[in-house]
Amino acid sequence: MTDSARRRSRERLEERERIILEAATELFASAGFHATSTRKIAAAAGVSEGTVFHYFGSKNELMLAILDRFYNHTLNPRAAEILDTIMGTEDRLRELALHHVFSLTRNNALMMRLLQVYVGVDLEFIGQNQESPLRLLNRAYVGHLDRILREGAERGELRPDMELRPLRDVFFGTLEYGLRTHVYRHGTEGLEGYVDQLLNPLLQGLRKTAVDDPEPQATLERLDAVCTRLEETAKRLER
Amino acid sequence: MTDSARRRSRERLEERERIILEAATELFASAGFHATSTRKIAAAAGVSEGTVFHYFGSKNELMLAILDRFYNHTLNPRAAEILDTIMGTEDRLRELALHHVFSLTRNNALMMRLLQVYVGVDLEFIGQNQESPLRLLNRAYVGHLDRILREGAERGELRPDMELRPLRDVFFGTLEYGLRTHVYRHGTEGLEGYVDQLLNPLLQGLRKTAVDDPEPQATLERLDAVCTRLEETAKRLER
Amino acid sequence: MTDSARRRSRERLEERERIILEAATELFASAGFHATSTRKIAAAAGVSEGTVFHYFGSKNELMLAILDRFYNHTLNPRAAEILDTIMGTEDRLRELALHHVFSLTRNNALMMRLLQVYVGVDLEFIGQNQESPLRLLNRAYVGHLDRILREGAERGELRPDMELRPLRDVFFGTLEYGLRTHVYRHGTEGLEGYVDQLLNPLLQGLRKTAVDDPEPQATLERLDAVCTRLEETAKRLER
Amino acid sequence: MTDSARRRSRERLEERERIILEAATELFASAGFHATSTRKIAAAAGVSEGTVFHYFGSKNELMLAILDRFYNHTLNPRAAEILDTIMGTEDRLRELALHHVFSLTRNNALMMRLLQVYVGVDLEFIGQNQESPLRLLNRAYVGHLDRILREGAERGELRPDMELRPLRDVFFGTLEYGLRTHVYRHGTEGLEGYVDQLLNPLLQGLRKTAVDDPEPQATLERLDAVCTRLEETAKRLER
DNA sequence: GATGAATGAGAGTTCATTCAT
DNA sequence: GATGAATGAACTCTCATTCAT
């Protein structure tokens, strides 16, 4: 076999893998994991059933491969890019939120259906193993948010007294829940604006506002000053 | 048939319905919807397979009945009670959050498995129908949060410029996501404390903070004004 | 449900079980275990595939049920009867041998195909468990041979110095191997006579022949006597 | 291509064939024929799946090749050697029995798993063909036993009135059945001694015993006659 | 000659649901 | 009303075999 033939063959393999992966993604996304049979996936990909198993071993591994691909091809690269190219903490958060929401939404507009089962699949498939592939994937992705928050605190743009874990849950929990309700009602229309509305209360809670700290001091000083004036006035009146 | 016989018979029916419902709840919660066969449900309830369908028509309807029961017997009553007996807005929110989280956690500690599929079941079963039974149930429950937030704003305990919809998503999204991650790591241990950590950033964002509040400023100005008048009065008296 | 209806129902169940069992027996026997699909069994029995599993749980259990039935309905009863009605040890052995061989042969003339796999199934299905159902069944059946041999020794009809275990293996090993080769060549024709030919060498080895013991003694005595006479003759010739 | 290159190439082919054969033997022996996929065989042999079929055409032919090899490389050569080097009939039988049993036992201690299916494969594969390759192989091997028995009878070491066919069945049936039960219980431990126990009853039945043998009687009578003649001669001399 | 991707029929088994009793 | 036997379609997955490279 010539080198170019080998290369062409490798390309064909990857091509096929991609086709199956995409067919499965679309079906899982639109009909759900349990409602999608391997037969349907094979038919949608235009290959035989055996081929699906040739490439992915089992339906669960296929699922895992989809998620892996989603994390490593879609979620993580742009998240890293955001960290590299945007410096302001609030801008970063907003951009990450939009990225997260639109990544879930794109890819057949229903990739989030996966996330709805992934906990379940994870539990059933991997058992109690704390280090399931899925958790590892997710941990890496979540790491980007962690970095934004840590750096935000270091730069004095965020309150320094916040814990990471709850913030993660607030961030992603809010976005995914909000995405769900919004898409139910209006589809993807107006999603960007809605993400801003979701972020508002969070950002409020995170901001190291100029007010919280220095003002009370100023207020006290001014009150002091007022007191002094009042005392002087009173002395004068006594005279 | 005498009246009492009829009554007894009706009671037996309801008793049976309850037994099946509870058996199904336990199984769905611990093993998941798809991994629980109607046969297992029947066996766990001590009735025949036919009886399950006699009472609930289909597995999906059984599922719906469980959720209905969960909303109407567990979620809603206590939520209403919280509104009746607690007046402070932050206390109400905290109490509702705890109630929500522990209601999901109790009932075999895994009721949340239901929520993981319920959107899916809903979509598959009910289709695009906007007014599915599930949405109605959920809307009623969410109404309690709405009332807390509205009344909080009216009483001046919350910022008045917040929109309800995103707040709902922030509240429930955060709690359910946080519940999931926490239970994965530590089970139900320390859950109450974690709910507080989750609420913190939210409450920060909701509070009518000293900053945004124009009052302290106004107060100082009034004090200023008073001072000024006093000083002028004093000056006049001196003359 | 009336009593008679219940009885009729029970009869129908047993009838169905029997039909499936017999269909499976025939197919296993003629085509072998692995070459017989549950689908074919269902079709041959005139029931749906689900019904086969309703009754027997799995293909392996169905196999086990067939063997159980074979041991308990065919092999054991007649073996017990032989022990009850025939007293002579050699007659008993011959009768048991014929019974064994013809039981394997009858039932679609190929039940022995089962025995050919049963070791395999046993190993695969039951694992290393020494007390597999199959071994228990077999032990009970083999017990009949044991009793014949023990009683034969007690009555002085068999040599008393033989061990049971090798005799069992000689008996059943010879019969099954011989059955196989004979049926291959001539079908069941002349099988009875061939069983006698197989038994002959065994019976020879088992018999407490009157010869083995006293004769050599007598021979020696007679040789002694001859010697004495020769010596006397020699003395006489010396004179 | 030079001659030596051609030779080397031929050697490589034979080498490959051997490797596949041995891998398949090991797998068939330890896991059984049906539980061993051609993929596993290829993997164990370190070749591609296609190559297996290149060399052997089908799984059944591979099986046949293994048995062929087993007969021609293992069973027959030593059997011939036994006939060449050992002269006593009982020694020959004992040696052949040990050889048979240990040949089955060696090769991963489970080659007998093959025999358990080979009849089955034979039937399925070759159909009713009386002259299947397997039967030919077996006939040649069995021929060694035939010769031992025939020569034993000719030399007067065995009863002359025995038929070959049943003796074959007694011999191999007993050994294989006994091997199976012994290995189940004790593995290969103490197997040699057990073979002796199995042979005992057979040898008893084969021996030209003092009883059935008319010779000793005749010898005595001849001795008697000699005596008488001597006595009469003596008497005559005395006169 | 050697490869291994591709096949697709067929395997055992499960399951929600029906319906005669 | 209650039963549970019966269904049969659908499921995931395996496998011996083929054939283009």
GROMACS .gro file of C-alpha atoms in nm, chain C residues 30-35 110 113 115-124 130 135 138 142 159 162-163 165-174 176-182 184-186 194 197-202 204-206 209-212 215-216 218-219 222-223 225-227 229-230 233 236-237 239, chain D residues 31-32 34-35 110 113 115-124 128 130 135 138 142 159 162-163 165-174 176-182 184-186 194 197-202 204-206 209-212 216-217 220-221 223-224 226-228 230-231 233-235 237-238:
model
  148
  508SER     CA    1  -3.166  -3.318   1.585
  509ALA     CA    2  -2.972  -2.998   1.521
  510GLY     CA    3  -2.774  -2.945   1.839
  511PHE     CA    4  -2.798  -2.683   2.107
  512HIS     CA    5  -2.611  -2.404   1.938
  513ALA     CA    6  -2.772  -2.453   1.601
  588LEU     CA    7  -3.104  -3.842   1.915
  591ARG     CA    8  -2.687  -3.508   2.119
  593LEU     CA    9  -2.527  -3.533   2.640
  594GLN     CA   10  -2.269  -3.432   2.391
  595VAL     CA   11  -2.309  -3.068   2.487
  596TYR     CA   12  -2.414  -3.102   2.843
  597VAL     CA   13  -2.063  -3.093   2.974
  598GLY     CA   14  -2.008  -2.779   2.774
  599VAL     CA   15  -2.324  -2.610   2.883
  600ASP     CA   16  -2.260  -2.718   3.234
  601LEU     CA   17  -1.917  -2.562   3.233
  602GLU     CA   18  -2.025  -2.241   3.066
  608GLN     CA   19  -1.945  -2.840   4.198
  613ARG     CA   20  -2.446  -3.294   3.855
  616ASN     CA   21  -2.674  -3.725   3.737
  620VAL     CA   22  -2.587  -4.306   3.891
  637ARG     CA   23  -1.611  -5.979   4.320
  640MET     CA   24  -1.403  -5.361   4.313
  641GLU     CA   25  -1.427  -4.985   4.352
  643ARG     CA   26  -1.612  -4.503   4.075
  644PRO     CA   27  -1.418  -4.671   3.798
  645LEU     CA   28  -1.700  -4.916   3.748
  646ARG     CA   29  -1.945  -4.634   3.691
  647ASP     CA   30  -1.718  -4.486   3.430
  648VAL     CA   31  -1.667  -4.820   3.263
  649PHE     CA   32  -2.038  -4.886   3.253
  650PHE     CA   33  -2.170  -4.553   3.129
  651GLY     CA   34  -1.866  -4.464   2.923
  652THR     CA   35  -1.882  -4.789   2.736
  654GLU     CA   36  -2.259  -4.413   2.549
  655TYR     CA   37  -1.956  -4.450   2.330
  656GLY     CA   38  -2.082  -4.777   2.198
  657LEU     CA   39  -2.426  -4.635   2.138
  658ARG     CA   40  -2.273  -4.358   1.935
  659THR     CA   41  -2.065  -4.577   1.714
  660HIS     CA   42  -2.343  -4.828   1.664
  662TYR     CA   43  -2.369  -4.407   1.335
  663ARG     CA   44  -2.324  -4.730   1.145
  664HIS     CA   45  -2.652  -4.911   1.171
  672TYR     CA   46  -2.481  -5.491   2.060
  675GLN     CA   47  -2.164  -5.754   2.329
  676LEU     CA   48  -2.058  -5.442   2.513
  677LEU     CA   49  -2.156  -5.587   2.848
  678ASN     CA   50  -1.980  -5.917   2.801
  679PRO     CA   51  -1.625  -5.805   2.876
  680LEU     CA   52  -1.750  -5.604   3.172
  682GLN     CA   53  -1.644  -6.114   3.276
  683GLY     CA   54  -1.440  -5.878   3.481
  684LEU     CA   55  -1.701  -5.847   3.752
  687THR     CA   56  -1.599  -6.694   3.913
  688ALA     CA   57  -1.579  -7.029   4.093
  689VAL     CA   58  -1.264  -7.082   3.894
  690ASP     CA   59  -1.037  -6.807   3.997
  693GLU     CA   60  -0.912  -7.459   4.095
  694PRO     CA   61  -0.549  -7.347   4.107
  696ALA     CA   62  -0.674  -7.830   4.313
  697THR     CA   63  -0.432  -7.812   4.024
  700ARG     CA   64  -0.290  -8.276   4.165
  701LEU     CA   65   0.055  -8.165   4.047
  703ALA     CA   66   0.028  -8.594   4.358
  704VAL     CA   67   0.184  -8.640   4.014
  705CYS     CA   68   0.520  -8.540   4.155
  707ARG     CA   69   0.404  -9.061   4.187
  708LEU     CA   70   0.697  -8.961   3.967
  711THR     CA   71   0.850  -9.434   4.010
  714ARG     CA   72   1.163  -9.780   4.191
  715LEU     CA   73   1.368  -9.744   3.873
  717ARG     CA   74   1.647 -10.002   4.241
  748ALA     CA   75  -1.325  -2.181   2.601
  749GLY     CA   76  -1.496  -2.421   2.364
  751HIS     CA   77  -1.872  -2.186   1.996
  752ALA     CA   78  -1.737  -1.943   2.252
  827LEU     CA   79  -0.872  -2.925   2.809
  830ARG     CA   80  -1.349  -2.999   2.505
  832LEU     CA   81  -1.416  -3.413   2.150
  833GLN     CA   82  -1.727  -3.291   2.318
  834VAL     CA   83  -1.824  -3.098   2.006
  835TYR     CA   84  -1.655  -3.284   1.733
  836VAL     CA   85  -1.937  -3.522   1.672
  837GLY     CA   86  -2.163  -3.222   1.654
  838VAL     CA   87  -1.946  -3.030   1.416
  839ASP     CA   88  -1.906  -3.338   1.211
  840LEU     CA   89  -2.278  -3.387   1.176
  841GLU     CA   90  -2.352  -3.027   1.105
  845GLN     CA   91  -2.450  -3.782   0.677
  847GLN     CA   92  -2.012  -4.178   0.622
  852ARG     CA   93  -1.410  -4.066   1.072
  855ASN     CA   94  -1.039  -4.180   1.388
  859VAL     CA   95  -0.840  -4.693   1.640
  876ARG     CA   96  -0.915  -6.474   2.490
  879MET     CA   97  -1.369  -6.153   2.152
  880GLU     CA   98  -1.502  -5.920   1.887
  882ARG     CA   99  -1.584  -5.354   1.775
  883PRO     CA  100  -1.728  -5.375   2.124
  884LEU     CA  101  -1.380  -5.385   2.270
  885ARG     CA  102  -1.294  -5.058   2.102
  886ASP     CA  103  -1.601  -4.898   2.248
  887VAL     CA  104  -1.528  -5.037   2.591
  888PHE     CA  105  -1.172  -4.913   2.577
  889PHE     CA  106  -1.218  -4.561   2.447
  890GLY     CA  107  -1.560  -4.505   2.601
  891THR     CA  108  -1.434  -4.597   2.942
  893GLU     CA  109  -1.293  -4.072   2.792
  894TYR     CA  110  -1.581  -4.090   3.033
  895GLY     CA  111  -1.348  -4.169   3.319
  896LEU     CA  112  -1.115  -3.890   3.219
  897ARG     CA  113  -1.405  -3.648   3.227
  898THR     CA  114  -1.529  -3.745   3.570
  899HIS     CA  115  -1.182  -3.759   3.715
  901TYR     CA  116  -1.399  -3.269   3.710
  902ARG     CA  117  -1.325  -3.386   4.058
  903HIS     CA  118  -0.952  -3.378   4.095
  911TYR     CA  119  -0.707  -4.381   3.795
  914GLN     CA  120  -0.831  -4.856   3.803
  915LEU     CA  121  -1.031  -4.811   3.487
  916LEU     CA  122  -0.830  -5.071   3.300
  917ASN     CA  123  -0.851  -5.334   3.571
  918PRO     CA  124  -1.203  -5.455   3.502
  919LEU     CA  125  -1.136  -5.449   3.130
  921GLN     CA  126  -0.996  -5.902   3.377
  922GLY     CA  127  -1.248  -5.953   3.105
  923LEU     CA  128  -0.986  -5.991   2.835
  926THR     CA  129  -0.807  -6.689   3.252
  927ALA     CA  130  -0.711  -7.026   3.403
  928VAL     CA  131  -1.073  -7.113   3.392
  929ASP     CA  132  -1.184  -7.061   3.044
  933PRO     CA  133  -0.396  -7.628   3.221
  934GLN     CA  134  -0.646  -7.910   3.240
  937LEU     CA  135  -0.244  -8.201   3.383
  938GLU     CA  136  -0.392  -8.477   3.179
  940LEU     CA  137   0.126  -8.507   3.293
  941ASP     CA  138  -0.107  -8.778   3.413
  943VAL     CA  139   0.323  -8.933   3.119
  944CYS     CA  140   0.309  -9.053   3.476
  945THR     CA  141   0.102  -9.350   3.382
  947LEU     CA  142   0.637  -9.408   3.341
  948GLU     CA  143   0.466  -9.619   3.602
  950THR     CA  144   0.741  -9.885   3.222
  951ALA     CA  145   0.870  -9.910   3.576
  952LYS     CA  146   0.641 -10.201   3.644
  954LEU     CA  147   1.127 -10.314   3.430
  955GLU     CA  148   1.060 -10.452   3.777
   0.00000   0.00000   0.00000
